[in-house]
Amino acid sequence: MTPPLWPARLHHLRRCSAEPEPLARWYGELLDDRVEPLAGGNWLVRGHARCLVVGRGTPGAVPSIALAMRDAAQLAAYAAALDAARVAREPAQAPLFLDGAYAVTDPDGRRVVFGLPVRVAGVQSRLPGRLQHFVCASTRVPEMLAFYRDKLGMRESDRVLEGEDIAAVFLRADPEHHAFATFRAPESRPDHHAYETTGWMDIRDWGDRMASLRIPLWWGPGRHGPGNNLFFMVEDPDGYKVEFSAELELMQQEAAFRTWPHEERTLNLWGSAWMRS
């Protein structure tokens, strides 16, 4: 039986750096968000509907992502379903979640944490951009698909095929096209995370902010095929990518996945693409 994950949303993720505080302050300036210290030498970058934890570790690494569940009943039911399916889980100490959070580990060794957010009032952001999805590159895309779809219960939205081989796959945990995706690559590594805005004019305003900060656009603006969203990307000081997106496709829970060819136009209907493999 598919675990009762639906609906869940990406709440925060952890980025690692050799120098956590400067990287956290870079993100604070990028997003115009508040930066504050956490226990254990970690730093929190917080805005409206977006949180990022920065800690010490391998530069560019994303060792964990965290999904917020709807309520305590869903969190408990999901834990019981994981246990029944013999998916190993363990208690998780997550500073942005209430007690009772737990975590599983995916085939690439990344922790996926499930919990209920600690509510914080009065957090404002000048520009809208809700933390929406995380993407990684992997040497084991079929195993990642089997884990996130069959064990965790995400719904497959789109897959990209090169012949009969899966080059990329996009999975959702609520009506938005993907909360997680993975691309085939020569090594397993983080790829990017994305902030979903409210429309094309927000993409313009975020682009103007990049210009004011003298941060060049690394890719885009463009439109993805899978997800049909408008986007551009920038790089952080460690070379890790950050995406700003708008108009991401919505899909019903039971909608079947579609297939796309492994070509540049799939990744960018408007022009050139970042081909991971």
PDB file of N, CA, C and O in Angstrom, residues 199-267:
ATOM      1  N   GLY A 199       4.376  34.743 -10.241  1.00  0.00           N
ATOM      2  CA  GLY A 199       4.122  35.017 -11.651  1.00  0.00           C
ATOM      3  C   GLY A 199       5.322  35.642 -12.339  1.00  0.00           C
ATOM      4  O   GLY A 199       6.366  35.901 -11.723  1.00  0.00           O
ATOM      5  N   TRP A 200       5.148  35.879 -13.639  1.00  0.00           N
ATOM      6  CA  TRP A 200       6.250  36.368 -14.475  1.00  0.00           C
ATOM      7  C   TRP A 200       6.824  37.684 -13.969  1.00  0.00           C
ATOM      8  O   TRP A 200       8.038  37.903 -14.026  1.00  0.00           O
ATOM      9  N   MET A 201       5.999  38.578 -13.453  1.00  0.00           N
ATOM     10  CA  MET A 201       6.503  39.861 -12.992  1.00  0.00           C
ATOM     11  C   MET A 201       7.422  39.700 -11.789  1.00  0.00           C
ATOM     12  O   MET A 201       8.338  40.502 -11.591  1.00  0.00           O
ATOM     13  N   ASP A 202       7.201  38.644 -10.989  1.00  0.00           N
ATOM     14  CA  ASP A 202       8.133  38.354  -9.897  1.00  0.00           C
ATOM     15  C   ASP A 202       9.486  37.908 -10.436  1.00  0.00           C
ATOM     16  O   ASP A 202      10.530  38.246  -9.863  1.00  0.00           O
ATOM     17  N   ILE A 203       9.470  37.118 -11.512  1.00  0.00           N
ATOM     18  CA  ILE A 203      10.741  36.730 -12.140  1.00  0.00           C
ATOM     19  C   ILE A 203      11.494  37.980 -12.566  1.00  0.00           C
ATOM     20  O   ILE A 203      12.715  38.097 -12.369  1.00  0.00           O
ATOM     21  N   ARG A 204      10.786  38.933 -13.149  1.00  0.00           N
ATOM     22  CA  ARG A 204      11.414  40.210 -13.520  1.00  0.00           C
ATOM     23  C   ARG A 204      12.022  40.892 -12.299  1.00  0.00           C
ATOM     24  O   ARG A 204      13.183  41.343 -12.319  1.00  0.00           O
ATOM     25  N   ASP A 205      11.239  40.966 -11.209  1.00  0.00           N
ATOM     26  CA  ASP A 205      11.709  41.675 -10.025  1.00  0.00           C
ATOM     27  C   ASP A 205      12.896  40.972  -9.378  1.00  0.00           C
ATOM     28  O   ASP A 205      13.841  41.627  -8.906  1.00  0.00           O
ATOM     29  N   TRP A 206      12.871  39.638  -9.353  1.00  0.00           N
ATOM     30  CA  TRP A 206      14.026  38.909  -8.829  1.00  0.00           C
ATOM     31  C   TRP A 206      15.241  39.116  -9.733  1.00  0.00           C
ATOM     32  O   TRP A 206      16.373  39.240  -9.256  1.00  0.00           O
ATOM     33  N   GLY A 207      15.035  39.150 -11.062  1.00  0.00           N
ATOM     34  CA  GLY A 207      16.139  39.435 -11.972  1.00  0.00           C
ATOM     35  C   GLY A 207      16.730  40.802 -11.720  1.00  0.00           C
ATOM     36  O   GLY A 207      17.964  40.987 -11.736  1.00  0.00           O
ATOM     37  N   ASP A 208      15.879  41.793 -11.471  1.00  0.00           N
ATOM     38  CA  ASP A 208      16.368  43.132 -11.146  1.00  0.00           C
ATOM     39  C   ASP A 208      17.150  43.124  -9.838  1.00  0.00           C
ATOM     40  O   ASP A 208      18.155  43.842  -9.696  1.00  0.00           O
ATOM     41  N   ARG A 209      16.705  42.292  -8.880  1.00  0.00           N
ATOM     42  CA  ARG A 209      17.461  42.199  -7.629  1.00  0.00           C
ATOM     43  C   ARG A 209      18.843  41.589  -7.876  1.00  0.00           C
ATOM     44  O   ARG A 209      19.845  42.044  -7.308  1.00  0.00           O
ATOM     45  N   MET A 210      18.911  40.562  -8.714  1.00  0.00           N
ATOM     46  CA  MET A 210      20.220  39.993  -9.042  1.00  0.00           C
ATOM     47  C   MET A 210      21.134  41.072  -9.650  1.00  0.00           C
ATOM     48  O   MET A 210      22.320  41.158  -9.324  1.00  0.00           O
ATOM     49  N   ALA A 211      20.559  41.890 -10.510  1.00  0.00           N
ATOM     50  CA  ALA A 211      21.347  42.958 -11.126  1.00  0.00           C
ATOM     51  C   ALA A 211      21.853  43.934 -10.073  1.00  0.00           C
ATOM     52  O   ALA A 211      23.020  44.365 -10.120  1.00  0.00           O
ATOM     53  N   SER A 212      20.999  44.283  -9.111  1.00  0.00           N
ATOM     54  CA  SER A 212      21.418  45.236  -8.079  1.00  0.00           C
ATOM     55  C   SER A 212      22.519  44.662  -7.202  1.00  0.00           C
ATOM     56  O   SER A 212      23.345  45.402  -6.663  1.00  0.00           O
ATOM     57  N   LEU A 213      22.545  43.337  -7.047  1.00  0.00           N
ATOM     58  CA  LEU A 213      23.576  42.669  -6.254  1.00  0.00           C
ATOM     59  C   LEU A 213      24.784  42.261  -7.093  1.00  0.00           C
ATOM     60  O   LEU A 213      25.734  41.681  -6.564  1.00  0.00           O
ATOM     61  N   ARG A 214      24.730  42.538  -8.386  1.00  0.00           N
ATOM     62  CA  ARG A 214      25.792  42.155  -9.336  1.00  0.00           C
ATOM     63  C   ARG A 214      26.008  40.641  -9.349  1.00  0.00           C
ATOM     64  O   ARG A 214      27.133  40.138  -9.444  1.00  0.00           O
ATOM     65  N   ILE A 215      24.909  39.891  -9.257  1.00  0.00           N
ATOM     66  CA  ILE A 215      24.941  38.437  -9.365  1.00  0.00           C
ATOM     67  C   ILE A 215      24.438  38.076 -10.758  1.00  0.00           C
ATOM     68  O   ILE A 215      23.255  38.286 -11.061  1.00  0.00           O
ATOM     69  N   PRO A 216      25.280  37.556 -11.634  1.00  0.00           N
ATOM     70  CA  PRO A 216      24.832  37.271 -13.003  1.00  0.00           C
ATOM     71  C   PRO A 216      23.897  36.067 -13.053  1.00  0.00           C
ATOM     72  O   PRO A 216      24.002  35.137 -12.235  1.00  0.00           O
ATOM     73  N   LEU A 217      22.978  36.067 -13.995  1.00  0.00           N
ATOM     74  CA  LEU A 217      22.142  34.899 -14.219  1.00  0.00           C
ATOM     75  C   LEU A 217      22.999  33.802 -14.841  1.00  0.00           C
ATOM     76  O   LEU A 217      23.684  34.027 -15.838  1.00  0.00           O
ATOM     77  N   TRP A 218      22.944  32.609 -14.267  1.00  0.00           N
ATOM     78  CA  TRP A 218      23.764  31.499 -14.746  1.00  0.00           C
ATOM     79  C   TRP A 218      23.076  30.758 -15.887  1.00  0.00           C
ATOM     80  O   TRP A 218      23.721  30.289 -16.816  1.00  0.00           O
ATOM     81  N   TRP A 219      21.739  30.647 -15.803  1.00  0.00           N
ATOM     82  CA  TRP A 219      20.952  29.991 -16.857  1.00  0.00           C
ATOM     83  C   TRP A 219      19.565  30.614 -16.863  1.00  0.00           C
ATOM     84  O   TRP A 219      18.950  30.799 -15.825  1.00  0.00           O
ATOM     85  N   GLY A 220      19.077  30.916 -18.051  1.00  0.00           N
ATOM     86  CA  GLY A 220      17.753  31.500 -18.192  1.00  0.00           C
ATOM     87  C   GLY A 220      17.844  33.009 -18.387  1.00  0.00           C
ATOM     88  O   GLY A 220      18.935  33.574 -18.480  1.00  0.00           O
ATOM     89  N   PRO A 221      16.647  33.645 -18.472  1.00  0.00           N
ATOM     90  CA  PRO A 221      15.327  33.073 -18.259  1.00  0.00           C
ATOM     91  C   PRO A 221      14.922  32.102 -19.364  1.00  0.00           C
ATOM     92  O   PRO A 221      15.378  32.204 -20.499  1.00  0.00           O
ATOM     93  N   GLY A 222      14.069  31.159 -18.992  1.00  0.00           N
ATOM     94  CA  GLY A 222      13.597  30.158 -19.928  1.00  0.00           C
ATOM     95  C   GLY A 222      12.323  29.529 -19.412  1.00  0.00           C
ATOM     96  O   GLY A 222      11.733  29.989 -18.423  1.00  0.00           O
ATOM     97  N   ARG A 223      11.895  28.462 -20.092  1.00  0.00           N
ATOM     98  CA  ARG A 223      10.723  27.699 -19.654  1.00  0.00           C
ATOM     99  C   ARG A 223      11.043  26.213 -19.748  1.00  0.00           C
ATOM    100  O   ARG A 223      11.420  25.716 -20.812  1.00  0.00           O
ATOM    101  N   HIS A 224      10.919  25.522 -18.616  1.00  0.00           N
ATOM    102  CA  HIS A 224      11.123  24.076 -18.611  1.00  0.00           C
ATOM    103  C   HIS A 224       9.982  23.376 -19.348  1.00  0.00           C
ATOM    104  O   HIS A 224       8.843  23.854 -19.338  1.00  0.00           O
ATOM    105  N   GLY A 225      10.298  22.213 -19.967  1.00  0.00           N
ATOM    106  CA  GLY A 225       9.246  21.365 -20.505  1.00  0.00           C
ATOM    107  C   GLY A 225       8.491  20.688 -19.368  1.00  0.00           C
ATOM    108  O   GLY A 225       7.353  21.050 -19.069  1.00  0.00           O
ATOM    109  N   PRO A 226       9.099  19.711 -18.668  1.00  0.00           N
ATOM    110  CA  PRO A 226       8.457  19.139 -17.492  1.00  0.00           C
ATOM    111  C   PRO A 226       8.199  20.224 -16.441  1.00  0.00           C
ATOM    112  O   PRO A 226       9.115  20.907 -15.997  1.00  0.00           O
ATOM    113  N   GLY A 227       6.948  20.411 -16.078  1.00  0.00           N
ATOM    114  CA  GLY A 227       6.578  21.434 -15.115  1.00  0.00           C
ATOM    115  C   GLY A 227       6.088  22.717 -15.745  1.00  0.00           C
ATOM    116  O   GLY A 227       5.362  23.486 -15.124  1.00  0.00           O
ATOM    117  N   ASN A 228       6.537  22.992 -16.993  1.00  0.00           N
ATOM    118  CA  ASN A 228       6.090  24.151 -17.773  1.00  0.00           C
ATOM    119  C   ASN A 228       6.357  25.476 -17.066  1.00  0.00           C
ATOM    120  O   ASN A 228       5.723  26.489 -17.360  1.00  0.00           O
ATOM    121  N   ASN A 229       7.303  25.517 -16.127  1.00  0.00           N
ATOM    122  CA  ASN A 229       7.513  26.727 -15.346  1.00  0.00           C
ATOM    123  C   ASN A 229       8.559  27.645 -15.968  1.00  0.00           C
ATOM    124  O   ASN A 229       9.520  27.207 -16.614  1.00  0.00           O
ATOM    125  N   LEU A 230       8.362  28.930 -15.761  1.00  0.00           N
ATOM    126  CA  LEU A 230       9.349  29.945 -16.092  1.00  0.00           C
ATOM    127  C   LEU A 230      10.450  29.895 -15.040  1.00  0.00           C
ATOM    128  O   LEU A 230      10.198  29.576 -13.876  1.00  0.00           O
ATOM    129  N   PHE A 231      11.681  30.239 -15.431  1.00  0.00           N
ATOM    130  CA  PHE A 231      12.770  30.092 -14.463  1.00  0.00           C
ATOM    131  C   PHE A 231      13.989  30.905 -14.866  1.00  0.00           C
ATOM    132  O   PHE A 231      14.161  31.286 -16.023  1.00  0.00           O
ATOM    133  N   PHE A 232      14.845  31.148 -13.884  1.00  0.00           N
ATOM    134  CA  PHE A 232      16.262  31.421 -14.120  1.00  0.00           C
ATOM    135  C   PHE A 232      17.036  30.888 -12.918  1.00  0.00           C
ATOM    136  O   PHE A 232      16.454  30.622 -11.857  1.00  0.00           O
ATOM    137  N   MET A 233      18.338  30.696 -13.102  1.00  0.00           N
ATOM    138  CA  MET A 233      19.200  30.192 -12.037  1.00  0.00           C
ATOM    139  C   MET A 233      20.401  31.099 -11.844  1.00  0.00           C
ATOM    140  O   MET A 233      20.887  31.736 -12.790  1.00  0.00           O
ATOM    141  N   VAL A 234      20.890  31.128 -10.595  1.00  0.00           N
ATOM    142  CA  VAL A 234      22.153  31.774 -10.260  1.00  0.00           C
ATOM    143  C   VAL A 234      23.005  30.759  -9.500  1.00  0.00           C
ATOM    144  O   VAL A 234      22.526  29.692  -9.113  1.00  0.00           O
ATOM    145  N   GLU A 235      24.267  31.099  -9.291  1.00  0.00           N
ATOM    146  CA  GLU A 235      25.182  30.257  -8.526  1.00  0.00           C
ATOM    147  C   GLU A 235      25.515  30.924  -7.200  1.00  0.00           C
ATOM    148  O   GLU A 235      25.710  32.142  -7.144  1.00  0.00           O
ATOM    149  N   ASP A 236      25.612  30.103  -6.135  1.00  0.00           N
ATOM    150  CA  ASP A 236      26.085  30.645  -4.865  1.00  0.00           C
ATOM    151  C   ASP A 236      27.614  30.569  -4.823  1.00  0.00           C
ATOM    152  O   ASP A 236      28.245  30.100  -5.788  1.00  0.00           O
ATOM    153  N   PRO A 237      28.268  31.045  -3.766  1.00  0.00           N
ATOM    154  CA  PRO A 237      29.744  31.076  -3.745  1.00  0.00           C
ATOM    155  C   PRO A 237      30.413  29.713  -3.871  1.00  0.00           C
ATOM    156  O   PRO A 237      31.595  29.637  -4.235  1.00  0.00           O
ATOM    157  N   ASP A 238      29.681  28.617  -3.570  1.00  0.00           N
ATOM    158  CA  ASP A 238      30.238  27.272  -3.709  1.00  0.00           C
ATOM    159  C   ASP A 238      29.942  26.659  -5.072  1.00  0.00           C
ATOM    160  O   ASP A 238      30.273  25.495  -5.308  1.00  0.00           O
ATOM    161  N   GLY A 239      29.304  27.407  -5.982  1.00  0.00           N
ATOM    162  CA  GLY A 239      28.971  26.878  -7.292  1.00  0.00           C
ATOM    163  C   GLY A 239      27.679  26.091  -7.329  1.00  0.00           C
ATOM    164  O   GLY A 239      27.315  25.523  -8.372  1.00  0.00           O
ATOM    165  N   TYR A 240      26.960  26.041  -6.213  1.00  0.00           N
ATOM    166  CA  TYR A 240      25.659  25.367  -6.125  1.00  0.00           C
ATOM    167  C   TYR A 240      24.602  26.279  -6.744  1.00  0.00           C
ATOM    168  O   TYR A 240      24.662  27.502  -6.613  1.00  0.00           O
ATOM    169  N   LYS A 241      23.626  25.693  -7.424  1.00  0.00           N
ATOM    170  CA  LYS A 241      22.653  26.475  -8.176  1.00  0.00           C
ATOM    171  C   LYS A 241      21.398  26.779  -7.345  1.00  0.00           C
ATOM    172  O   LYS A 241      20.974  25.965  -6.528  1.00  0.00           O
ATOM    173  N   VAL A 242      20.830  27.956  -7.593  1.00  0.00           N
ATOM    174  CA  VAL A 242      19.597  28.402  -6.949  1.00  0.00           C
ATOM    175  C   VAL A 242      18.650  28.863  -8.053  1.00  0.00           C
ATOM    176  O   VAL A 242      19.037  29.653  -8.918  1.00  0.00           O
ATOM    177  N   GLU A 243      17.418  28.348  -8.034  1.00  0.00           N
ATOM    178  CA  GLU A 243      16.454  28.641  -9.084  1.00  0.00           C
ATOM    179  C   GLU A 243      15.319  29.522  -8.553  1.00  0.00           C
ATOM    180  O   GLU A 243      14.872  29.359  -7.417  1.00  0.00           O
ATOM    181  N   PHE A 244      14.864  30.431  -9.399  1.00  0.00           N
ATOM    182  CA  PHE A 244      13.653  31.209  -9.153  1.00  0.00           C
ATOM    183  C   PHE A 244      12.665  30.825 -10.248  1.00  0.00           C
ATOM    184  O   PHE A 244      12.996  30.865 -11.434  1.00  0.00           O
ATOM    185  N   SER A 245      11.449  30.442  -9.841  1.00  0.00           N
ATOM    186  CA  SER A 245      10.495  29.806 -10.732  1.00  0.00           C
ATOM    187  C   SER A 245       9.137  30.485 -10.618  1.00  0.00           C
ATOM    188  O   SER A 245       8.825  31.134  -9.610  1.00  0.00           O
ATOM    189  N   ALA A 246       8.317  30.309 -11.659  1.00  0.00           N
ATOM    190  CA  ALA A 246       6.947  30.816 -11.630  1.00  0.00           C
ATOM    191  C   ALA A 246       6.058  29.942 -12.506  1.00  0.00           C
ATOM    192  O   ALA A 246       6.505  29.386 -13.505  1.00  0.00           O
ATOM    193  N   GLU A 247       4.805  29.835 -12.116  1.00  0.00           N
ATOM    194  CA  GLU A 247       3.770  29.165 -12.905  1.00  0.00           C
ATOM    195  C   GLU A 247       4.013  27.661 -13.043  1.00  0.00           C
ATOM    196  O   GLU A 247       3.709  27.050 -14.077  1.00  0.00           O
ATOM    197  N   LEU A 248       4.533  27.048 -12.005  1.00  0.00           N
ATOM    198  CA  LEU A 248       4.746  25.604 -12.022  1.00  0.00           C
ATOM    199  C   LEU A 248       3.408  24.886 -12.203  1.00  0.00           C
ATOM    200  O   LEU A 248       2.398  25.234 -11.578  1.00  0.00           O
ATOM    201  N   GLU A 249       3.414  23.877 -13.056  1.00  0.00           N
ATOM    202  CA  GLU A 249       2.189  23.131 -13.381  1.00  0.00           C
ATOM    203  C   GLU A 249       1.595  22.464 -12.146  1.00  0.00           C
ATOM    204  O   GLU A 249       2.318  21.976 -11.271  1.00  0.00           O
ATOM    205  N   LEU A 250       0.269  22.412 -12.099  1.00  0.00           N
ATOM    206  CA  LEU A 250      -0.456  21.695 -11.059  1.00  0.00           C
ATOM    207  C   LEU A 250      -1.042  20.416 -11.654  1.00  0.00           C
ATOM    208  O   LEU A 250      -1.533  20.417 -12.782  1.00  0.00           O
ATOM    209  N   MET A 251      -1.013  19.322 -10.873  1.00  0.00           N
ATOM    210  CA  MET A 251      -1.491  18.029 -11.346  1.00  0.00           C
ATOM    211  C   MET A 251      -2.350  17.370 -10.283  1.00  0.00           C
ATOM    212  O   MET A 251      -2.078  17.499  -9.083  1.00  0.00           O
ATOM    213  N   GLN A 252      -3.366  16.646 -10.711  1.00  0.00           N
ATOM    214  CA  GLN A 252      -4.188  15.897  -9.776  1.00  0.00           C
ATOM    215  C   GLN A 252      -3.391  14.734  -9.184  1.00  0.00           C
ATOM    216  O   GLN A 252      -2.425  14.249  -9.778  1.00  0.00           O
ATOM    217  N   GLN A 253      -3.825  14.277  -8.029  1.00  0.00           N
ATOM    218  CA  GLN A 253      -3.088  13.237  -7.325  1.00  0.00           C
ATOM    219  C   GLN A 253      -2.913  11.975  -8.164  1.00  0.00           C
ATOM    220  O   GLN A 253      -1.845  11.368  -8.176  1.00  0.00           O
ATOM    221  N   GLU A 254      -3.946  11.573  -8.893  1.00  0.00           N
ATOM    222  CA  GLU A 254      -3.897  10.315  -9.626  1.00  0.00           C
ATOM    223  C   GLU A 254      -3.432  10.473 -11.076  1.00  0.00           C
ATOM    224  O   GLU A 254      -3.435   9.494 -11.830  1.00  0.00           O
ATOM    225  N   ALA A 255      -3.028  11.672 -11.486  1.00  0.00           N
ATOM    226  CA  ALA A 255      -2.592  11.889 -12.870  1.00  0.00           C
ATOM    227  C   ALA A 255      -1.375  11.025 -13.200  1.00  0.00           C
ATOM    228  O   ALA A 255      -0.459  10.881 -12.391  1.00  0.00           O
ATOM    229  N   ALA A 256      -1.377  10.438 -14.385  1.00  0.00           N
ATOM    230  CA  ALA A 256      -0.277   9.577 -14.819  1.00  0.00           C
ATOM    231  C   ALA A 256       0.918  10.410 -15.260  1.00  0.00           C
ATOM    232  O   ALA A 256       0.769  11.554 -15.709  1.00  0.00           O
ATOM    233  N   PHE A 257       2.105   9.814 -15.161  1.00  0.00           N
ATOM    234  CA  PHE A 257       3.299  10.534 -15.604  1.00  0.00           C
ATOM    235  C   PHE A 257       3.350  10.584 -17.130  1.00  0.00           C
ATOM    236  O   PHE A 257       2.771   9.750 -17.843  1.00  0.00           O
ATOM    237  N   ARG A 258       4.077  11.593 -17.642  1.00  0.00           N
ATOM    238  CA  ARG A 258       4.330  11.734 -19.079  1.00  0.00           C
ATOM    239  C   ARG A 258       5.802  11.449 -19.361  1.00  0.00           C
ATOM    240  O   ARG A 258       6.624  11.413 -18.447  1.00  0.00           O
ATOM    241  N   THR A 259       6.146  11.259 -20.623  1.00  0.00           N
ATOM    242  CA  THR A 259       7.538  11.026 -21.007  1.00  0.00           C
ATOM    243  C   THR A 259       8.009  12.117 -21.959  1.00  0.00           C
ATOM    244  O   THR A 259       7.232  12.650 -22.755  1.00  0.00           O
ATOM    245  N   TRP A 260       9.295  12.435 -21.846  1.00  0.00           N
ATOM    246  CA  TRP A 260       9.940  13.453 -22.661  1.00  0.00           C
ATOM    247  C   TRP A 260      11.240  12.883 -23.211  1.00  0.00           C
ATOM    248  O   TRP A 260      11.911  12.081 -22.550  1.00  0.00           O
ATOM    249  N   PRO A 261      11.682  13.305 -24.406  1.00  0.00           N
ATOM    250  CA  PRO A 261      12.973  12.857 -24.925  1.00  0.00           C
ATOM    251  C   PRO A 261      14.123  13.591 -24.241  1.00  0.00           C
ATOM    252  O   PRO A 261      13.971  14.739 -23.801  1.00  0.00           O
ATOM    253  N   HIS A 262      15.245  12.928 -24.160  1.00  0.00           N
ATOM    254  CA  HIS A 262      16.438  13.537 -23.552  1.00  0.00           C
ATOM    255  C   HIS A 262      17.096  14.464 -24.579  1.00  0.00           C
ATOM    256  O   HIS A 262      17.949  14.053 -25.354  1.00  0.00           O
ATOM    257  N   GLU A 263      16.661  15.719 -24.585  1.00  0.00           N
ATOM    258  CA  GLU A 263      17.194  16.712 -25.510  1.00  0.00           C
ATOM    259  C   GLU A 263      17.098  18.088 -24.868  1.00  0.00           C
ATOM    260  O   GLU A 263      16.376  18.277 -23.883  1.00  0.00           O
ATOM    261  N   GLU A 264      17.821  19.041 -25.444  1.00  0.00           N
ATOM    262  CA  GLU A 264      17.865  20.373 -24.842  1.00  0.00           C
ATOM    263  C   GLU A 264      16.480  20.988 -24.713  1.00  0.00           C
ATOM    264  O   GLU A 264      16.153  21.633 -23.709  1.00  0.00           O
ATOM    265  N   ARG A 265      15.633  20.813 -25.714  1.00  0.00           N
ATOM    266  CA  ARG A 265      14.338  21.473 -25.705  1.00  0.00           C
ATOM    267  C   ARG A 265      13.470  20.994 -24.538  1.00  0.00           C
ATOM    268  O   ARG A 265      12.619  21.745 -24.045  1.00  0.00           O
ATOM    269  N   THR A 266      13.671  19.771 -24.080  1.00  0.00           N
ATOM    270  CA  THR A 266      12.912  19.294 -22.928  1.00  0.00           C
ATOM    271  C   THR A 266      13.202  20.137 -21.693  1.00  0.00           C
ATOM    272  O   THR A 266      12.297  20.489 -20.938  1.00  0.00           O
ATOM    273  N   LEU A 267      14.472  20.474 -21.492  1.00  0.00           N
ATOM    274  CA  LEU A 267      14.858  21.214 -20.301  1.00  0.00           C
ATOM    275  C   LEU A 267      14.650  22.708 -20.439  1.00  0.00           C
ATOM    276  O   LEU A 267      14.551  23.416 -19.431  1.00  0.00           O
TER     277      LEU A 267
END
